[in-house]
Amino acid sequence: MIQECKTSKAISGMGHSMKRKEDARFIQGKGHYVDDIKLDGMLYMDIVRSPYAYAKIKSIKTEKALATPGVIAVVTGRDLEKYNLHWMPTLMSDTQMVLPTDTVMYQAQEVAAVIASSRYAAADGVEAVEVEYEVMKPVMDPYKSTDPSSPVLRTDKKGKKDNKIWHWEVGDKEKTDKLFETAEVTVKQEIYVPRIHVASIETCGCVADYDKVNNYLTMYMTTQAPHAIRTVIALVAGHVGLTEEKIRVVSPDIGGGFGGKVPVYPGYVIAIAVSFLVGKPIKWIEDRSENLQADSFARDYHITAEMAGTKAGKIQGIRFKVLADHGYTDASANPSKFPAGMFSICTGSYDYDTAFVEADAVYTNKPPGGVAYRCSFRVTEAVQGIERITDRFAQTIGMDPAAFRFKNFIKKEQFPWKSPTGWSYDSGDYQLALHKAMDVIGYDDLRKEQVEKRKKGEIMGIGICSFTEVVGAGPSKDFDILGIKMFDSAEIRVHPTGKALARFGTKSQGQGHETTYAQIIAEELGIPAENIQVEEGDTDTAPYGLGTYASRSTPTAGAAAAVAARKLRDKARKIAAYLLEVSEADLEWEPGKFSVKGAPEKSKTIQEIVFAAYTNHPPGMEAGFEATHYYDPPNLTFPFGSYICVVDIDKETCEIKVRRFVAIDDCGNIINPMIVQGQVHGGLTQGIAPAMYEELIYDEEGNILNGTFMDYLVPTAVESPHWETGHTITPCPHHPIGAKGVGESPTVGAPPAIANAIVDALLPYGITNIDIPITPYKVWKALKEKGVVKAI
Amino acid sequence: MKTTIEKEFVLEQPIAKVWEYLSDPTKIVDCVPGASITEKIDDRNYKGQVTTSFGPVKASYNGEINISELDQTNYNMTLVGKGVDSKGKGSADMTMKGSLVEKQGTTSVKFIMDISIVGMLAQFGARLIKDVSDQLLGQFVNNFKDMLAGKEVDNTMKGSSMVGSVLKSTIGGIFGGDKK
């Protein structure tokens, strides 16, 4: 399916595989990241971290650290307490220590900060700080967290008597329970979606630069949401005189965000506080271990998934129960009204009207978080749940998983479709996507091959995932963060010579906004994309927006760009009518120019029109050629896709080889096919990661057992299979350019496809589930239990 | 991070002599790699220090040793050690049960050590901590043999050689080689 391009290659509007404008600097090593910033008089910060998961601080001795050459100051929680800066709010209206005054709640928690004249001196200072702890037994198991025998962890919260954070539910409990009592077939499966880390190659960091004379803070930092951060700083530090007009947040080039650069980490706040107190710029850059061990985790959902249906293979309903381990505090980055994010999309791509979904969140002595790792707020967890239980159901009734899906898909003509958990799916063609994936991979032949292989005792599996995402948060009636509505913005200024500068409230971390936003404007205005300069990330210049995460940039800011450009096209029409001395109704638009109907030789190019806006604008009209739009989406968007994975498992070593992986995505109209393909490749690799390699593991004393890249296995090009990608196009009916967002689909869709393939492979041995990450060891253990392989 | 290590070895020495050395922390400490006794509180309680390094992590534990069981008749002893890193980077607890059995003039020594480590060392060395402990114990046994034989004992821990021998034993394990 090839999308028709309405613009010429010279203009490069939508559908052109224009090379990324930003890559010129990235591939030449000329990107400008936060650690590249060096300011006069800048000091360096390093952080003392807790070795214990749960302990009282008896004393912090700083004498030796202060005697270390180059060390200027050591900051503790007691120091920040004097300014009431030792606590901060989380995005979920929970609270979090900036630095502790008396108790540490997880291993690697910040305990004190050392400020020095060089990064080395700061590290030496950290070594010399002596902290005496009284160690307590940590609560590590979320299932035991709510036992009366477990200590209440959040004693800072007055009257808190247990470790529960919240309970959330949606759907019809009574109807669902009744269905499960009477249904012909019910299937139940415990599914753990493990705690993982975004592990972006650039760690987090900042340079806080407070100018005492002008009472003005410039905060250079690795953030996906600069405006939201500015507002949070103003709310937290307003009482010491830092009000919002005196704060500028600059987010330079970012080396991967994936949701991990949405939260406010204590290091940022300490850097600001110290810069405020000493009046010098403070640089703080995490090292790899700090990033992995202390920054927000993702996932960590213990799901009990149930499905009810008929023997003939019709799904009738689902019942999901979740235990969410949030660690020490709820530092998720969800929209405020959605404590479990968009988990209720777990009804999936199937047609039924009964569902009940509930979740309970608890505190443990693990690092806080719950970020949306390349995922629109818990959609990955939801899809893992529904796509695994779907396969379990098909296996239980002995039906082919593809046939089972076809029997239950919501049909193309049923859209917009109201889900039993309240979503209104905007559009879809699930049959087409799965058919296409099956054709590309040769599904029927693979099943025949599998039968032959099984006769020979070889282990081969085929796994399907037909996912539905919900992205683009979001409509203001439901979506806000700390009260700020989740619109996003675009501001377009076209200069007299017809070249443009466009600014956005979002922030690219590798998505290619400098190219795709330019292409959207090129599509609408006919100005060549190469002549449109895109800027983001500086709160002093960019219009207000809530940033880039959860696949929201194209659905919100991308829409804002199109609408703002259309405002300008309307103005251009007026100017063209004036210049050509005809009425507006007599003009015809084609990308890049207006011409008189029936007299195509009488025309004005967009460049001529823009020049006139500055040199010869119609009487009574405002001069200039600028427009701004704040786009409030009427609905979310619902990208979908069908992925099929083929695995071969070595019976001796239990090594799992992904032989083939076909990904058919539907993200609506495509802005840049090359960028979409790149996004899908990266996302699939980040999908294979939790499926086969990644998990943050803690022991019962609270030690993280894989806190470095030595042990935390991030897949590289070596582990990545050959990805076979393709797409279908079902335009979004409510988005100005019919786009839906694609960055996260592959991360969401890949893990269940891989897990389903592996379980499909092992089915003849009576193995019906293995939780991700599915390692050779887990496969070996499962086969050993079934007596298939012998103990070594 | 918890691990249990068991070791059994035979010393060509009479049981009474082995017991005399083994049950006296001030004597035995010279055999423990990187360890020293800093204070004797009473016959059963001592204060001491162990300095160890593994890869990028150097840890110096200040600890207390308590002899919770000292059964001279059956030659059984239990030693409980608790150590805290001097810079607050972590802690280590150890319970060591030792027993001696006389075998035709020689002495069979059996150790069971339960080790629990919290903090930096556990994070970095989780996969190798058992091997490290095993190596340290091996070094201890050699030192102890030398001491009983009246030879000079050097109990400084050599970090680089430690890493080398642990890697060798770990890699040997991967390829199915004999670890011991």
Short mmCIF file of N, CA and C in Angstrom, two decimals, chain B residues 51-167:
data_model
loop_
_atom_site.label_atom_id
_atom_site.label_comp_id
_atom_site.label_asym_id
_atom_site.label_seq_id
_atom_site.Cartn_x
_atom_site.Cartn_y
_atom_site.Cartn_z
N THR B 51 39.52 -5.49 54.94
CA THR B 51 39.58 -4.67 53.73
C THR B 51 39.60 -5.60 52.54
N THR B 52 38.70 -5.34 51.64
CA THR B 52 38.62 -6.21 50.46
C THR B 52 38.38 -5.36 49.23
N SER B 53 38.80 -5.86 48.11
CA SER B 53 38.52 -5.11 46.89
C SER B 53 38.17 -6.10 45.80
N PHE B 54 37.23 -5.67 45.02
CA PHE B 54 36.90 -6.51 43.88
C PHE B 54 36.56 -5.61 42.71
N GLY B 55 37.32 -5.72 41.68
CA GLY B 55 37.08 -4.87 40.52
C GLY B 55 37.11 -3.41 40.94
N PRO B 56 36.08 -2.63 40.60
CA PRO B 56 36.11 -1.21 40.91
C PRO B 56 35.73 -0.91 42.36
N VAL B 57 35.28 -1.91 43.09
CA VAL B 57 34.75 -1.64 44.43
C VAL B 57 35.77 -2.01 45.49
N LYS B 58 36.10 -1.01 46.29
CA LYS B 58 36.94 -1.28 47.46
C LYS B 58 36.05 -1.10 48.68
N ALA B 59 36.11 -2.05 49.57
CA ALA B 59 35.28 -1.92 50.77
C ALA B 59 36.13 -2.24 51.98
N SER B 60 35.93 -1.43 53.00
CA SER B 60 36.63 -1.66 54.25
C SER B 60 35.56 -1.83 55.32
N TYR B 61 35.44 -3.03 55.83
CA TYR B 61 34.38 -3.30 56.82
C TYR B 61 34.92 -3.22 58.23
N ASN B 62 34.24 -2.41 59.06
CA ASN B 62 34.52 -2.42 60.49
C ASN B 62 33.50 -3.35 61.13
N GLY B 63 33.98 -4.29 61.88
CA GLY B 63 33.00 -5.27 62.34
C GLY B 63 33.20 -5.76 63.75
N GLU B 64 32.24 -6.53 64.15
CA GLU B 64 32.29 -7.17 65.46
C GLU B 64 32.20 -8.67 65.26
N ILE B 65 33.00 -9.39 66.03
CA ILE B 65 32.96 -10.85 65.94
C ILE B 65 32.53 -11.38 67.29
N ASN B 66 31.56 -12.26 67.22
CA ASN B 66 31.08 -12.86 68.45
C ASN B 66 31.20 -14.37 68.31
N ILE B 67 31.85 -14.99 69.30
CA ILE B 67 31.93 -16.45 69.27
C ILE B 67 30.73 -16.96 70.05
N SER B 68 29.71 -17.38 69.32
CA SER B 68 28.46 -17.70 69.99
C SER B 68 28.45 -19.14 70.50
N GLU B 69 29.33 -19.97 69.96
CA GLU B 69 29.40 -21.35 70.43
C GLU B 69 30.86 -21.76 70.46
N LEU B 70 31.29 -22.33 71.58
CA LEU B 70 32.67 -22.80 71.68
C LEU B 70 32.65 -24.10 72.49
N ASP B 71 32.49 -25.21 71.79
CA ASP B 71 32.30 -26.49 72.43
C ASP B 71 33.59 -27.30 72.30
N GLN B 72 34.42 -27.20 73.34
CA GLN B 72 35.75 -27.81 73.29
C GLN B 72 35.68 -29.34 73.31
N THR B 73 34.62 -29.88 73.90
CA THR B 73 34.50 -31.34 73.99
C THR B 73 34.25 -31.95 72.61
N ASN B 74 33.33 -31.33 71.87
CA ASN B 74 33.00 -31.89 70.56
C ASN B 74 33.69 -31.15 69.41
N TYR B 75 34.51 -30.18 69.76
CA TYR B 75 35.22 -29.37 68.76
C TYR B 75 34.27 -28.69 67.76
N ASN B 76 33.25 -28.06 68.29
CA ASN B 76 32.34 -27.29 67.44
C ASN B 76 32.41 -25.82 67.83
N MET B 77 32.39 -24.95 66.86
CA MET B 77 32.31 -23.53 67.18
C MET B 77 31.45 -22.79 66.15
N THR B 78 30.80 -21.71 66.64
CA THR B 78 30.03 -20.86 65.73
C THR B 78 30.49 -19.44 65.93
N LEU B 79 30.77 -18.80 64.81
CA LEU B 79 31.28 -17.44 64.84
C LEU B 79 30.30 -16.55 64.09
N VAL B 80 29.89 -15.48 64.73
CA VAL B 80 28.98 -14.56 64.04
C VAL B 80 29.71 -13.24 63.83
N GLY B 81 29.83 -12.84 62.59
CA GLY B 81 30.52 -11.59 62.30
C GLY B 81 29.57 -10.61 61.63
N LYS B 82 29.64 -9.38 62.07
CA LYS B 82 28.83 -8.34 61.42
C LYS B 82 29.77 -7.20 61.06
N GLY B 83 29.73 -6.79 59.81
CA GLY B 83 30.61 -5.71 59.41
C GLY B 83 29.87 -4.63 58.66
N VAL B 84 30.25 -3.39 58.91
CA VAL B 84 29.66 -2.27 58.18
C VAL B 84 30.79 -1.53 57.48
N ASP B 85 30.57 -1.22 56.22
CA ASP B 85 31.57 -0.49 55.47
C ASP B 85 31.81 0.86 56.13
N SER B 86 33.09 1.21 56.26
CA SER B 86 33.43 2.41 57.03
C SER B 86 32.85 3.68 56.41
N LYS B 87 32.57 3.67 55.10
CA LYS B 87 32.02 4.87 54.46
C LYS B 87 30.53 4.74 54.20
N GLY B 88 29.93 3.75 54.79
CA GLY B 88 28.48 3.61 54.62
C GLY B 88 28.08 3.10 53.25
N LYS B 89 28.94 2.29 52.65
CA LYS B 89 28.59 1.80 51.32
C LYS B 89 27.93 0.43 51.36
N GLY B 90 27.83 -0.15 52.56
CA GLY B 90 27.18 -1.45 52.63
C GLY B 90 27.59 -2.20 53.86
N SER B 91 27.08 -3.41 53.95
CA SER B 91 27.43 -4.21 55.11
C SER B 91 27.49 -5.68 54.73
N ALA B 92 28.11 -6.46 55.61
CA ALA B 92 28.21 -7.89 55.38
C ALA B 92 28.00 -8.61 56.70
N ASP B 93 27.22 -9.65 56.66
CA ASP B 93 27.02 -10.49 57.84
C ASP B 93 27.50 -11.90 57.50
N MET B 94 28.07 -12.57 58.50
CA MET B 94 28.53 -13.92 58.24
C MET B 94 28.29 -14.79 59.47
N THR B 95 27.80 -15.97 59.26
CA THR B 95 27.74 -16.95 60.33
C THR B 95 28.58 -18.13 59.86
N MET B 96 29.58 -18.46 60.66
CA MET B 96 30.46 -19.56 60.27
C MET B 96 30.40 -20.66 61.32
N LYS B 97 30.02 -21.83 60.87
CA LYS B 97 30.05 -22.99 61.77
C LYS B 97 31.26 -23.83 61.40
N GLY B 98 32.10 -24.09 62.40
CA GLY B 98 33.28 -24.90 62.14
C GLY B 98 33.27 -26.13 63.05
N SER B 99 33.70 -27.26 62.52
CA SER B 99 33.79 -28.45 63.37
C SER B 99 35.04 -29.24 63.00
N LEU B 100 35.64 -29.86 64.02
CA LEU B 100 36.87 -30.63 63.81
C LEU B 100 36.60 -32.10 64.15
N VAL B 101 37.16 -32.98 63.35
CA VAL B 101 37.07 -34.41 63.63
C VAL B 101 38.47 -35.01 63.50
N GLU B 102 38.83 -35.79 64.50
CA GLU B 102 40.17 -36.40 64.47
C GLU B 102 40.16 -37.65 63.59
N LYS B 103 41.15 -37.72 62.72
CA LYS B 103 41.26 -38.90 61.86
C LYS B 103 42.69 -39.39 61.86
N GLN B 104 42.96 -40.37 62.63
CA GLN B 104 44.29 -41.01 62.73
C GLN B 104 45.42 -39.98 62.82
N GLY B 105 45.32 -39.16 63.84
CA GLY B 105 46.38 -38.19 64.09
C GLY B 105 46.27 -36.92 63.26
N THR B 106 45.48 -36.94 62.20
CA THR B 106 45.26 -35.71 61.44
C THR B 106 43.90 -35.15 61.85
N THR B 107 43.62 -33.95 61.33
CA THR B 107 42.36 -33.29 61.71
C THR B 107 41.57 -32.90 60.48
N SER B 108 40.33 -33.33 60.46
CA SER B 108 39.45 -32.92 59.37
C SER B 108 38.68 -31.69 59.81
N VAL B 109 38.75 -30.65 59.02
CA VAL B 109 38.09 -29.38 59.36
C VAL B 109 36.92 -29.17 58.40
N LYS B 110 35.76 -28.85 58.96
CA LYS B 110 34.62 -28.57 58.10
C LYS B 110 34.05 -27.18 58.42
N PHE B 111 33.87 -26.38 57.37
CA PHE B 111 33.29 -25.05 57.53
C PHE B 111 31.99 -24.94 56.77
N ILE B 112 31.01 -24.31 57.37
CA ILE B 112 29.83 -23.88 56.60
C ILE B 112 29.67 -22.39 56.87
N MET B 113 29.75 -21.59 55.83
CA MET B 113 29.63 -20.13 56.00
C MET B 113 28.40 -19.63 55.29
N ASP B 114 27.55 -18.93 56.03
CA ASP B 114 26.42 -18.23 55.42
C ASP B 114 26.79 -16.76 55.35
N ILE B 115 26.84 -16.23 54.14
CA ILE B 115 27.26 -14.84 53.98
C ILE B 115 26.12 -14.03 53.36
N SER B 116 25.89 -12.88 53.95
CA SER B 116 24.87 -11.98 53.40
C SER B 116 25.51 -10.62 53.17
N ILE B 117 25.39 -10.12 51.97
CA ILE B 117 26.06 -8.86 51.64
C ILE B 117 25.03 -7.87 51.10
N VAL B 118 25.08 -6.66 51.62
CA VAL B 118 24.16 -5.62 51.17
C VAL B 118 24.99 -4.43 50.70
N GLY B 119 24.60 -3.84 49.60
CA GLY B 119 25.26 -2.60 49.17
C GLY B 119 26.06 -2.77 47.90
N MET B 120 27.02 -1.88 47.74
CA MET B 120 27.78 -1.78 46.49
C MET B 120 28.41 -3.10 46.07
N LEU B 121 28.99 -3.80 47.04
CA LEU B 121 29.70 -5.03 46.70
C LEU B 121 28.73 -6.06 46.13
N ALA B 122 27.53 -6.10 46.72
CA ALA B 122 26.53 -7.05 46.24
C ALA B 122 26.09 -6.68 44.82
N GLN B 123 25.94 -5.37 44.57
CA GLN B 123 25.50 -4.92 43.25
C GLN B 123 26.49 -5.30 42.16
N PHE B 124 27.74 -5.05 42.46
CA PHE B 124 28.75 -5.25 41.42
C PHE B 124 29.14 -6.71 41.30
N GLY B 125 29.17 -7.36 42.44
CA GLY B 125 29.77 -8.68 42.40
C GLY B 125 28.80 -9.83 42.54
N ALA B 126 27.49 -9.54 42.36
CA ALA B 126 26.49 -10.55 42.67
C ALA B 126 26.83 -11.92 42.09
N ARG B 127 27.17 -11.94 40.81
CA ARG B 127 27.38 -13.23 40.17
C ARG B 127 28.67 -13.89 40.64
N LEU B 128 29.60 -13.06 41.13
CA LEU B 128 30.92 -13.60 41.42
C LEU B 128 31.20 -13.74 42.91
N ILE B 129 30.24 -13.28 43.73
CA ILE B 129 30.53 -13.18 45.17
C ILE B 129 30.84 -14.56 45.76
N LYS B 130 30.15 -15.57 45.26
CA LYS B 130 30.40 -16.92 45.78
C LYS B 130 31.82 -17.37 45.43
N ASP B 131 32.19 -17.05 44.21
CA ASP B 131 33.54 -17.43 43.78
C ASP B 131 34.61 -16.67 44.57
N VAL B 132 34.32 -15.37 44.80
CA VAL B 132 35.28 -14.57 45.57
C VAL B 132 35.44 -15.16 46.96
N SER B 133 34.30 -15.44 47.60
CA SER B 133 34.33 -15.96 48.96
C SER B 133 35.06 -17.29 48.98
N ASP B 134 34.80 -18.09 47.98
CA ASP B 134 35.44 -19.40 47.87
C ASP B 134 36.95 -19.25 47.77
N GLN B 135 37.38 -18.28 46.97
CA GLN B 135 38.80 -18.03 46.80
C GLN B 135 39.43 -17.54 48.10
N LEU B 136 38.69 -16.65 48.78
CA LEU B 136 39.21 -16.11 50.04
C LEU B 136 39.38 -17.23 51.05
N LEU B 137 38.40 -18.11 51.08
CA LEU B 137 38.45 -19.22 52.02
C LEU B 137 39.62 -20.14 51.68
N GLY B 138 39.84 -20.34 50.38
CA GLY B 138 40.97 -21.15 49.95
C GLY B 138 42.29 -20.56 50.40
N GLN B 139 42.37 -19.22 50.26
CA GLN B 139 43.57 -18.50 50.70
C GLN B 139 43.76 -18.65 52.22
N PHE B 140 42.60 -18.57 52.91
CA PHE B 140 42.64 -18.73 54.37
C PHE B 140 43.19 -20.11 54.76
N VAL B 141 42.68 -21.14 54.06
CA VAL B 141 43.09 -22.51 54.39
C VAL B 141 44.61 -22.66 54.20
N ASN B 142 45.11 -22.14 53.09
CA ASN B 142 46.55 -22.21 52.84
C ASN B 142 47.35 -21.48 53.92
N ASN B 143 46.84 -20.30 54.27
CA ASN B 143 47.51 -19.53 55.32
C ASN B 143 47.51 -20.30 56.65
N PHE B 144 46.38 -20.93 56.92
CA PHE B 144 46.22 -21.66 58.18
C PHE B 144 47.19 -22.85 58.24
N LYS B 145 47.30 -23.53 57.11
CA LYS B 145 48.25 -24.65 57.03
C LYS B 145 49.67 -24.16 57.30
N ASP B 146 50.00 -23.04 56.67
CA ASP B 146 51.35 -22.47 56.85
C ASP B 146 51.59 -22.10 58.31
N MET B 147 50.56 -21.48 58.90
CA MET B 147 50.71 -21.03 60.28
C MET B 147 50.97 -22.22 61.21
N LEU B 148 50.17 -23.28 61.02
CA LEU B 148 50.33 -24.47 61.87
C LEU B 148 51.68 -25.14 61.64
N ALA B 149 52.17 -24.98 60.42
CA ALA B 149 53.46 -25.57 60.11
C ALA B 149 54.61 -24.66 60.53
N GLY B 150 54.26 -23.53 61.13
CA GLY B 150 55.27 -22.61 61.64
C GLY B 150 55.89 -21.72 60.58
N LYS B 151 55.23 -21.66 59.41
CA LYS B 151 55.77 -20.78 58.37
C LYS B 151 55.23 -19.35 58.52
N GLU B 152 55.90 -18.46 57.83
CA GLU B 152 55.45 -17.05 57.82
C GLU B 152 54.14 -16.93 57.03
N VAL B 153 53.22 -16.13 57.53
CA VAL B 153 51.92 -15.99 56.85
C VAL B 153 51.74 -14.56 56.34
N ASP B 154 51.38 -14.43 55.08
CA ASP B 154 51.09 -13.10 54.51
C ASP B 154 49.61 -13.03 54.21
N ASN B 155 48.90 -12.23 54.99
CA ASN B 155 47.43 -12.22 54.80
C ASN B 155 46.93 -11.00 54.04
N THR B 156 47.81 -10.31 53.31
CA THR B 156 47.30 -9.21 52.49
C THR B 156 46.57 -9.80 51.28
N MET B 157 45.50 -9.13 50.93
CA MET B 157 44.72 -9.65 49.81
C MET B 157 45.19 -9.00 48.53
N LYS B 158 45.45 -9.81 47.55
CA LYS B 158 45.94 -9.25 46.29
C LYS B 158 44.80 -9.18 45.30
N GLY B 159 44.29 -7.97 45.13
CA GLY B 159 43.09 -7.76 44.32
C GLY B 159 43.20 -8.30 42.91
N SER B 160 44.29 -7.98 42.22
CA SER B 160 44.35 -8.35 40.81
C SER B 160 44.42 -9.86 40.65
N SER B 161 45.20 -10.50 41.49
CA SER B 161 45.29 -11.95 41.37
C SER B 161 43.96 -12.59 41.72
N MET B 162 43.24 -11.93 42.65
CA MET B 162 41.92 -12.43 43.03
C MET B 162 40.98 -12.41 41.83
N VAL B 163 40.95 -11.27 41.14
CA VAL B 163 40.06 -11.17 39.98
C VAL B 163 40.44 -12.23 38.95
N GLY B 164 41.73 -12.38 38.73
CA GLY B 164 42.19 -13.35 37.75
C GLY B 164 41.76 -14.76 38.10
N SER B 165 41.97 -15.15 39.34
CA SER B 165 41.65 -16.53 39.68
C SER B 165 40.14 -16.77 39.70
N VAL B 166 39.38 -15.73 40.09
CA VAL B 166 37.92 -15.89 40.09
C VAL B 166 37.42 -16.03 38.66
N LEU B 167 37.96 -15.18 37.77
CA LEU B 167 37.55 -15.27 36.38
C LEU B 167 37.85 -16.65 35.83
#
